[in-house]
């Protein structure tokens, strides 16, 4: 029997923690993901305060994180998680395309966000992508967030972002610009005449030099710098 698209034969399942204060949403997500062979729901939480101990106990690969919860919200929980050593990837669950809290979560290191009305198949593919290190935020959505959400300090961020980008070599800066445009490693390699492993090495060095968590934060930095 062939392996379904997106699955890797013999690979361990992607471990997922669902965090949402709405029991119906948690049930729906569990129902969708529970029948997928390469995804395992390891735990559920109804508030951000439950997240750290559940992550410590179950070691999920991906956390589906609601933002608006009555106790500790998803933003605070995301910031806490991303400060951990070897943190799980965090995907924000939201009902809004452009929300100030979503943008803040991305700046904190979330790998992207999903709208709660996402199609089941797209949800499964998104979790697989994030688990493999690929963010699920399109550059178009990033631009929309940055254009339409004002969280203050824009001028200061622009100056800081430009100083950070100045740390990069010319080649690294070219790669960073391509990441900001939403290019995949393969696309960057074709455009800049590099192998995919070389692109990955450049991206890794960029993240280290700029002290960032993931490619989404590189894209945000590029947009902040006005590049």
PDB file of C-alpha atoms in Angstrom:
ATOM      1  CA  UNK A   1       0.000   0.000   0.000  1.00  0.00           C
ATOM      2  CA  UNK A   2       1.355   3.439  -0.925  1.00  0.00           C
ATOM      3  CA  UNK A   3       2.008   6.112   1.672  1.00  0.00           C
ATOM      4  CA  UNK A   4      -0.559   8.951   1.587  1.00  0.00           C
ATOM      5  CA  UNK A   5       0.685  12.291   0.244  1.00  0.00           C
ATOM      6  CA  UNK A   6       2.547  14.236   2.902  1.00  0.00           C
ATOM      7  CA  UNK A   7       3.402  11.216   5.041  1.00  0.00           C
ATOM      8  CA  UNK A   8       6.871   9.706   5.318  1.00  0.00           C
ATOM      9  CA  UNK A   9       7.071   5.948   5.522  1.00  0.00           C
ATOM     10  CA  UNK A  10       8.498   4.834   8.859  1.00  0.00           C
ATOM     11  CA  UNK A  11       8.607   8.374  10.282  1.00  0.00           C
ATOM     12  CA  UNK A  12       7.266   8.820  13.833  1.00  0.00           C
ATOM     13  CA  UNK A  13       3.914  10.601  14.039  1.00  0.00           C
ATOM     14  CA  UNK A  14       3.779  14.353  14.564  1.00  0.00           C
ATOM     15  CA  UNK A  15       2.861  14.937  18.191  1.00  0.00           C
ATOM     16  CA  UNK A  16       0.264  17.700  18.594  1.00  0.00           C
ATOM     17  CA  UNK A  17      -1.019  19.616  21.621  1.00  0.00           C
ATOM     18  CA  UNK A  18      -4.357  21.400  21.101  1.00  0.00           C
ATOM     19  CA  UNK A  19      -4.930  24.571  23.137  1.00  0.00           C
ATOM     20  CA  UNK A  20      -8.352  26.262  22.967  1.00  0.00           C
ATOM     21  CA  UNK A  21     -10.830  27.386  25.619  1.00  0.00           C
ATOM     22  CA  UNK A  22     -13.758  26.210  23.477  1.00  0.00           C
ATOM     23  CA  UNK A  23     -14.431  22.519  24.115  1.00  0.00           C
ATOM     24  CA  UNK A  24     -16.289  22.213  20.815  1.00  0.00           C
ATOM     25  CA  UNK A  25     -13.280  23.536  18.899  1.00  0.00           C
ATOM     26  CA  UNK A  26     -10.990  21.090  20.704  1.00  0.00           C
ATOM     27  CA  UNK A  27     -13.378  18.241  19.926  1.00  0.00           C
ATOM     28  CA  UNK A  28     -13.556  19.237  16.271  1.00  0.00           C
ATOM     29  CA  UNK A  29      -9.796  19.458  15.911  1.00  0.00           C
ATOM     30  CA  UNK A  30      -9.337  16.138  17.694  1.00  0.00           C
ATOM     31  CA  UNK A  31     -11.905  14.494  15.418  1.00  0.00           C
ATOM     32  CA  UNK A  32     -10.181  15.828  12.287  1.00  0.00           C
ATOM     33  CA  UNK A  33      -6.667  14.903  13.375  1.00  0.00           C
ATOM     34  CA  UNK A  34      -7.470  11.710  15.256  1.00  0.00           C
ATOM     35  CA  UNK A  35      -7.933   9.677  12.096  1.00  0.00           C
ATOM     36  CA  UNK A  36      -4.641  10.741  10.490  1.00  0.00           C
ATOM     37  CA  UNK A  37      -2.018   8.011  10.750  1.00  0.00           C
ATOM     38  CA  UNK A  38       1.011  10.278  10.978  1.00  0.00           C
ATOM     39  CA  UNK A  39      -0.436  12.718  13.553  1.00  0.00           C
ATOM     40  CA  UNK A  40      -0.931  11.964  17.243  1.00  0.00           C
ATOM     41  CA  UNK A  41      -2.927  14.159  19.631  1.00  0.00           C
ATOM     42  CA  UNK A  42      -0.908  13.916  22.830  1.00  0.00           C
ATOM     43  CA  UNK A  43      -2.951  16.306  25.009  1.00  0.00           C
ATOM     44  CA  UNK A  44      -5.486  19.124  25.106  1.00  0.00           C
ATOM     45  CA  UNK A  45      -5.591  22.319  27.152  1.00  0.00           C
ATOM     46  CA  UNK A  46      -8.280  24.913  27.767  1.00  0.00           C
ATOM     47  CA  UNK A  47      -6.012  27.723  28.982  1.00  0.00           C
ATOM     48  CA  UNK A  48      -2.470  28.942  28.509  1.00  0.00           C
ATOM     49  CA  UNK A  49      -1.586  28.150  32.110  1.00  0.00           C
ATOM     50  CA  UNK A  50      -1.912  24.439  31.325  1.00  0.00           C
ATOM     51  CA  UNK A  51       0.536  24.556  28.421  1.00  0.00           C
ATOM     52  CA  UNK A  52       4.010  24.485  30.096  1.00  0.00           C
ATOM     53  CA  UNK A  53       3.397  21.365  32.207  1.00  0.00           C
ATOM     54  CA  UNK A  54       1.699  19.571  29.304  1.00  0.00           C
ATOM     55  CA  UNK A  55       4.594  20.396  26.984  1.00  0.00           C
ATOM     56  CA  UNK A  56       7.072  19.167  29.600  1.00  0.00           C
ATOM     57  CA  UNK A  57       5.128  15.931  30.060  1.00  0.00           C
ATOM     58  CA  UNK A  58       4.168  15.101  26.469  1.00  0.00           C
ATOM     59  CA  UNK A  59       6.880  16.845  24.396  1.00  0.00           C
ATOM     60  CA  UNK A  60       4.678  17.786  21.408  1.00  0.00           C
ATOM     61  CA  UNK A  61       6.210  18.728  18.073  1.00  0.00           C
ATOM     62  CA  UNK A  62       3.460  21.231  17.277  1.00  0.00           C
ATOM     63  CA  UNK A  63       1.142  23.275  19.499  1.00  0.00           C
ATOM     64  CA  UNK A  64      -2.111  24.536  17.970  1.00  0.00           C
ATOM     65  CA  UNK A  65      -2.609  27.671  20.055  1.00  0.00           C
ATOM     66  CA  UNK A  66      -5.780  29.703  20.427  1.00  0.00           C
ATOM     67  CA  UNK A  67      -5.002  33.359  21.115  1.00  0.00           C
ATOM     68  CA  UNK A  68      -7.998  34.610  23.088  1.00  0.00           C
ATOM     69  CA  UNK A  69      -8.487  32.660  26.288  1.00  0.00           C
ATOM     70  CA  UNK A  70      -9.890  33.906  29.607  1.00  0.00           C
ATOM     71  CA  UNK A  71      -6.867  33.006  31.749  1.00  0.00           C
ATOM     72  CA  UNK A  72      -3.361  33.099  30.320  1.00  0.00           C
ATOM     73  CA  UNK A  73      -3.798  33.942  26.662  1.00  0.00           C
ATOM     74  CA  UNK A  74      -2.118  32.244  23.747  1.00  0.00           C
ATOM     75  CA  UNK A  75       0.299  35.106  23.162  1.00  0.00           C
ATOM     76  CA  UNK A  76       1.767  34.856  26.649  1.00  0.00           C
ATOM     77  CA  UNK A  77       1.873  31.067  26.391  1.00  0.00           C
ATOM     78  CA  UNK A  78       3.636  31.302  23.011  1.00  0.00           C
ATOM     79  CA  UNK A  79       6.263  33.682  24.351  1.00  0.00           C
ATOM     80  CA  UNK A  80       6.864  31.359  27.304  1.00  0.00           C
ATOM     81  CA  UNK A  81       7.192  28.285  25.099  1.00  0.00           C
ATOM     82  CA  UNK A  82       9.550  29.882  22.589  1.00  0.00           C
ATOM     83  CA  UNK A  83      11.965  30.765  25.404  1.00  0.00           C
ATOM     84  CA  UNK A  84      12.360  27.066  26.241  1.00  0.00           C
ATOM     85  CA  UNK A  85      15.280  24.997  25.013  1.00  0.00           C
ATOM     86  CA  UNK A  86      14.211  23.020  21.917  1.00  0.00           C
ATOM     87  CA  UNK A  87      10.684  24.462  21.971  1.00  0.00           C
ATOM     88  CA  UNK A  88       7.780  22.968  20.018  1.00  0.00           C
ATOM     89  CA  UNK A  89       6.565  24.810  16.957  1.00  0.00           C
ATOM     90  CA  UNK A  90       3.544  27.011  17.686  1.00  0.00           C
ATOM     91  CA  UNK A  91       0.725  27.614  15.210  1.00  0.00           C
ATOM     92  CA  UNK A  92      -1.747  30.323  16.155  1.00  0.00           C
ATOM     93  CA  UNK A  93      -5.441  29.568  15.746  1.00  0.00           C
ATOM     94  CA  UNK A  94      -7.516  32.648  15.007  1.00  0.00           C
ATOM     95  CA  UNK A  95     -10.791  33.826  13.505  1.00  0.00           C
ATOM     96  CA  UNK A  96      -9.197  36.993  12.127  1.00  0.00           C
ATOM     97  CA  UNK A  97      -6.976  37.591   9.088  1.00  0.00           C
ATOM     98  CA  UNK A  98      -5.301  40.656  10.607  1.00  0.00           C
ATOM     99  CA  UNK A  99      -5.100  40.761  14.353  1.00  0.00           C
ATOM    100  CA  UNK A 100      -2.594  42.635  16.500  1.00  0.00           C
ATOM    101  CA  UNK A 101      -2.161  39.618  18.751  1.00  0.00           C
ATOM    102  CA  UNK A 102      -1.402  37.383  15.775  1.00  0.00           C
ATOM    103  CA  UNK A 103       1.380  39.716  14.667  1.00  0.00           C
ATOM    104  CA  UNK A 104       2.810  39.782  18.186  1.00  0.00           C
ATOM    105  CA  UNK A 105       2.713  35.984  18.308  1.00  0.00           C
ATOM    106  CA  UNK A 106       4.657  35.814  15.041  1.00  0.00           C
ATOM    107  CA  UNK A 107       7.235  38.199  16.448  1.00  0.00           C
ATOM    108  CA  UNK A 108       7.485  35.930  19.477  1.00  0.00           C
ATOM    109  CA  UNK A 109       8.415  33.007  17.235  1.00  0.00           C
ATOM    110  CA  UNK A 110       5.177  31.302  16.190  1.00  0.00           C
ATOM    111  CA  UNK A 111       5.595  29.374  12.943  1.00  0.00           C
ATOM    112  CA  UNK A 112       2.443  30.838  11.441  1.00  0.00           C
ATOM    113  CA  UNK A 113      -1.281  30.963  11.899  1.00  0.00           C
ATOM    114  CA  UNK A 114      -4.405  29.170  10.755  1.00  0.00           C
ATOM    115  CA  UNK A 115      -7.945  30.433  10.494  1.00  0.00           C
ATOM    116  CA  UNK A 116     -10.362  28.278  12.447  1.00  0.00           C
ATOM    117  CA  UNK A 117     -12.465  27.626   9.346  1.00  0.00           C
ATOM    118  CA  UNK A 118      -9.533  25.951   7.573  1.00  0.00           C
ATOM    119  CA  UNK A 119     -10.412  22.876   5.512  1.00  0.00           C
ATOM    120  CA  UNK A 120      -9.508  19.603   7.276  1.00  0.00           C
ATOM    121  CA  UNK A 121      -7.063  18.529   4.573  1.00  0.00           C
ATOM    122  CA  UNK A 122      -5.317  21.894   4.673  1.00  0.00           C
ATOM    123  CA  UNK A 123      -5.035  21.672   8.459  1.00  0.00           C
ATOM    124  CA  UNK A 124      -3.334  18.288   8.210  1.00  0.00           C
ATOM    125  CA  UNK A 125      -0.909  19.505   5.558  1.00  0.00           C
ATOM    126  CA  UNK A 126      -0.141  22.648   7.571  1.00  0.00           C
ATOM    127  CA  UNK A 127       0.770  20.604  10.648  1.00  0.00           C
ATOM    128  CA  UNK A 128       3.037  18.377   8.579  1.00  0.00           C
ATOM    129  CA  UNK A 129       4.773  21.387   7.047  1.00  0.00           C
ATOM    130  CA  UNK A 130       5.355  23.106  10.381  1.00  0.00           C
ATOM    131  CA  UNK A 131       6.671  19.898  11.930  1.00  0.00           C
ATOM    132  CA  UNK A 132       9.200  19.652   9.090  1.00  0.00           C
ATOM    133  CA  UNK A 133      10.396  23.211   9.699  1.00  0.00           C
ATOM    134  CA  UNK A 134       8.405  25.001   7.028  1.00  0.00           C
ATOM    135  CA  UNK A 135       6.345  28.004   8.220  1.00  0.00           C
ATOM    136  CA  UNK A 136       2.760  28.264   6.992  1.00  0.00           C
ATOM    137  CA  UNK A 137       2.445  32.019   6.724  1.00  0.00           C
ATOM    138  CA  UNK A 138       2.340  33.331   3.183  1.00  0.00           C
ATOM    139  CA  UNK A 139       4.158  36.584   2.387  1.00  0.00           C
ATOM    140  CA  UNK A 140       0.833  38.068   1.248  1.00  0.00           C
ATOM    141  CA  UNK A 141      -0.674  37.470   4.682  1.00  0.00           C
ATOM    142  CA  UNK A 142       2.452  38.815   6.378  1.00  0.00           C
ATOM    143  CA  UNK A 143       2.205  42.012   4.345  1.00  0.00           C
ATOM    144  CA  UNK A 144      -1.481  42.329   5.240  1.00  0.00           C
ATOM    145  CA  UNK A 145      -0.716  41.995   8.940  1.00  0.00           C
ATOM    146  CA  UNK A 146       2.101  44.510   8.880  1.00  0.00           C
ATOM    147  CA  UNK A 147       0.188  46.952   6.695  1.00  0.00           C
ATOM    148  CA  UNK A 148      -3.081  46.884   8.597  1.00  0.00           C
ATOM    149  CA  UNK A 149      -2.028  46.270  12.196  1.00  0.00           C
ATOM    150  CA  UNK A 150      -0.428  49.094  14.132  1.00  0.00           C
ATOM    151  CA  UNK A 151       1.275  48.076  17.348  1.00  0.00           C
ATOM    152  CA  UNK A 152       3.434  51.168  17.734  1.00  0.00           C
ATOM    153  CA  UNK A 153       7.180  51.685  17.481  1.00  0.00           C
ATOM    154  CA  UNK A 154       7.353  51.362  13.676  1.00  0.00           C
ATOM    155  CA  UNK A 155      10.221  53.836  13.230  1.00  0.00           C
ATOM    156  CA  UNK A 156      12.238  52.244  15.994  1.00  0.00           C
ATOM    157  CA  UNK A 157      11.676  48.770  14.500  1.00  0.00           C
ATOM    158  CA  UNK A 158      12.768  49.997  11.078  1.00  0.00           C
ATOM    159  CA  UNK A 159      16.050  51.316  12.414  1.00  0.00           C
ATOM    160  CA  UNK A 160      16.672  48.220  14.519  1.00  0.00           C
ATOM    161  CA  UNK A 161      15.843  45.888  11.605  1.00  0.00           C
ATOM    162  CA  UNK A 162      18.209  47.678   9.234  1.00  0.00           C
ATOM    163  CA  UNK A 163      21.024  47.455  11.770  1.00  0.00           C
ATOM    164  CA  UNK A 164      20.391  43.728  12.161  1.00  0.00           C
ATOM    165  CA  UNK A 165      20.410  43.142   8.406  1.00  0.00           C
ATOM    166  CA  UNK A 166      23.743  44.978   8.228  1.00  0.00           C
ATOM    167  CA  UNK A 167      25.236  42.065  10.190  1.00  0.00           C
ATOM    168  CA  UNK A 168      24.750  39.810   7.168  1.00  0.00           C
ATOM    169  CA  UNK A 169      27.132  39.212   4.322  1.00  0.00           C
ATOM    170  CA  UNK A 170      25.972  40.245   0.850  1.00  0.00           C
ATOM    171  CA  UNK A 171      25.013  36.662  -0.004  1.00  0.00           C
ATOM    172  CA  UNK A 172      23.197  36.143   3.286  1.00  0.00           C
ATOM    173  CA  UNK A 173      21.284  39.357   2.713  1.00  0.00           C
ATOM    174  CA  UNK A 174      20.194  38.125  -0.730  1.00  0.00           C
ATOM    175  CA  UNK A 175      18.913  34.922   0.873  1.00  0.00           C
ATOM    176  CA  UNK A 176      17.139  36.901   3.612  1.00  0.00           C
ATOM    177  CA  UNK A 177      15.411  39.059   0.982  1.00  0.00           C
ATOM    178  CA  UNK A 178      14.263  35.919  -0.836  1.00  0.00           C
ATOM    179  CA  UNK A 179      12.946  34.431   2.423  1.00  0.00           C
ATOM    180  CA  UNK A 180      11.049  37.683   2.949  1.00  0.00           C
ATOM    181  CA  UNK A 181       9.459  37.214  -0.463  1.00  0.00           C
ATOM    182  CA  UNK A 182       8.189  33.787   0.570  1.00  0.00           C
ATOM    183  CA  UNK A 183      10.585  31.785  -1.593  1.00  0.00           C
ATOM    184  CA  UNK A 184      11.198  28.136  -0.765  1.00  0.00           C
ATOM    185  CA  UNK A 185      14.737  26.791  -0.440  1.00  0.00           C
ATOM    186  CA  UNK A 186      14.477  25.264  -3.903  1.00  0.00           C
ATOM    187  CA  UNK A 187      13.274  28.546  -5.414  1.00  0.00           C
ATOM    188  CA  UNK A 188      16.049  30.491  -3.686  1.00  0.00           C
ATOM    189  CA  UNK A 189      18.596  28.005  -4.975  1.00  0.00           C
ATOM    190  CA  UNK A 190      17.404  28.404  -8.553  1.00  0.00           C
ATOM    191  CA  UNK A 191      17.326  32.198  -8.355  1.00  0.00           C
ATOM    192  CA  UNK A 192      20.711  32.578  -6.665  1.00  0.00           C
ATOM    193  CA  UNK A 193      22.414  29.579  -8.336  1.00  0.00           C
ATOM    194  CA  UNK A 194      23.006  27.649  -5.130  1.00  0.00           C
ATOM    195  CA  UNK A 195      22.288  24.099  -4.046  1.00  0.00           C
ATOM    196  CA  UNK A 196      19.451  23.530  -1.577  1.00  0.00           C
ATOM    197  CA  UNK A 197      21.901  22.424   1.174  1.00  0.00           C
ATOM    198  CA  UNK A 198      23.825  25.681   0.642  1.00  0.00           C
ATOM    199  CA  UNK A 199      20.604  27.679   0.929  1.00  0.00           C
ATOM    200  CA  UNK A 200      19.749  25.833   4.152  1.00  0.00           C
ATOM    201  CA  UNK A 201      23.209  26.608   5.523  1.00  0.00           C
ATOM    202  CA  UNK A 202      22.766  30.300   4.715  1.00  0.00           C
ATOM    203  CA  UNK A 203      19.329  30.363   6.365  1.00  0.00           C
ATOM    204  CA  UNK A 204      20.755  28.687   9.464  1.00  0.00           C
ATOM    205  CA  UNK A 205      23.538  31.283   9.684  1.00  0.00           C
ATOM    206  CA  UNK A 206      21.022  34.103   9.183  1.00  0.00           C
ATOM    207  CA  UNK A 207      18.895  32.841  12.062  1.00  0.00           C
ATOM    208  CA  UNK A 208      21.967  32.569  14.284  1.00  0.00           C
ATOM    209  CA  UNK A 209      23.383  35.987  13.400  1.00  0.00           C
ATOM    210  CA  UNK A 210      20.040  37.756  13.793  1.00  0.00           C
ATOM    211  CA  UNK A 211      19.021  35.727  16.880  1.00  0.00           C
ATOM    212  CA  UNK A 212      15.723  34.692  15.302  1.00  0.00           C
ATOM    213  CA  UNK A 213      13.618  31.551  15.690  1.00  0.00           C
ATOM    214  CA  UNK A 214      12.377  30.858  12.187  1.00  0.00           C
ATOM    215  CA  UNK A 215      11.849  32.056   8.610  1.00  0.00           C
ATOM    216  CA  UNK A 216       8.679  33.950   9.513  1.00  0.00           C
ATOM    217  CA  UNK A 217      10.712  36.204  11.788  1.00  0.00           C
ATOM    218  CA  UNK A 218      13.227  36.742   8.982  1.00  0.00           C
ATOM    219  CA  UNK A 219      10.356  37.851   6.726  1.00  0.00           C
ATOM    220  CA  UNK A 220       9.012  40.203   9.397  1.00  0.00           C
ATOM    221  CA  UNK A 221      12.477  41.696   9.867  1.00  0.00           C
ATOM    222  CA  UNK A 222      12.820  42.270   6.113  1.00  0.00           C
ATOM    223  CA  UNK A 223       9.435  44.009   5.980  1.00  0.00           C
ATOM    224  CA  UNK A 224      10.241  46.075   9.080  1.00  0.00           C
ATOM    225  CA  UNK A 225      13.453  47.230   7.406  1.00  0.00           C
ATOM    226  CA  UNK A 226      11.497  48.341   4.348  1.00  0.00           C
ATOM    227  CA  UNK A 227      13.559  46.064   2.122  1.00  0.00           C
TER     228      UNK A 227
END
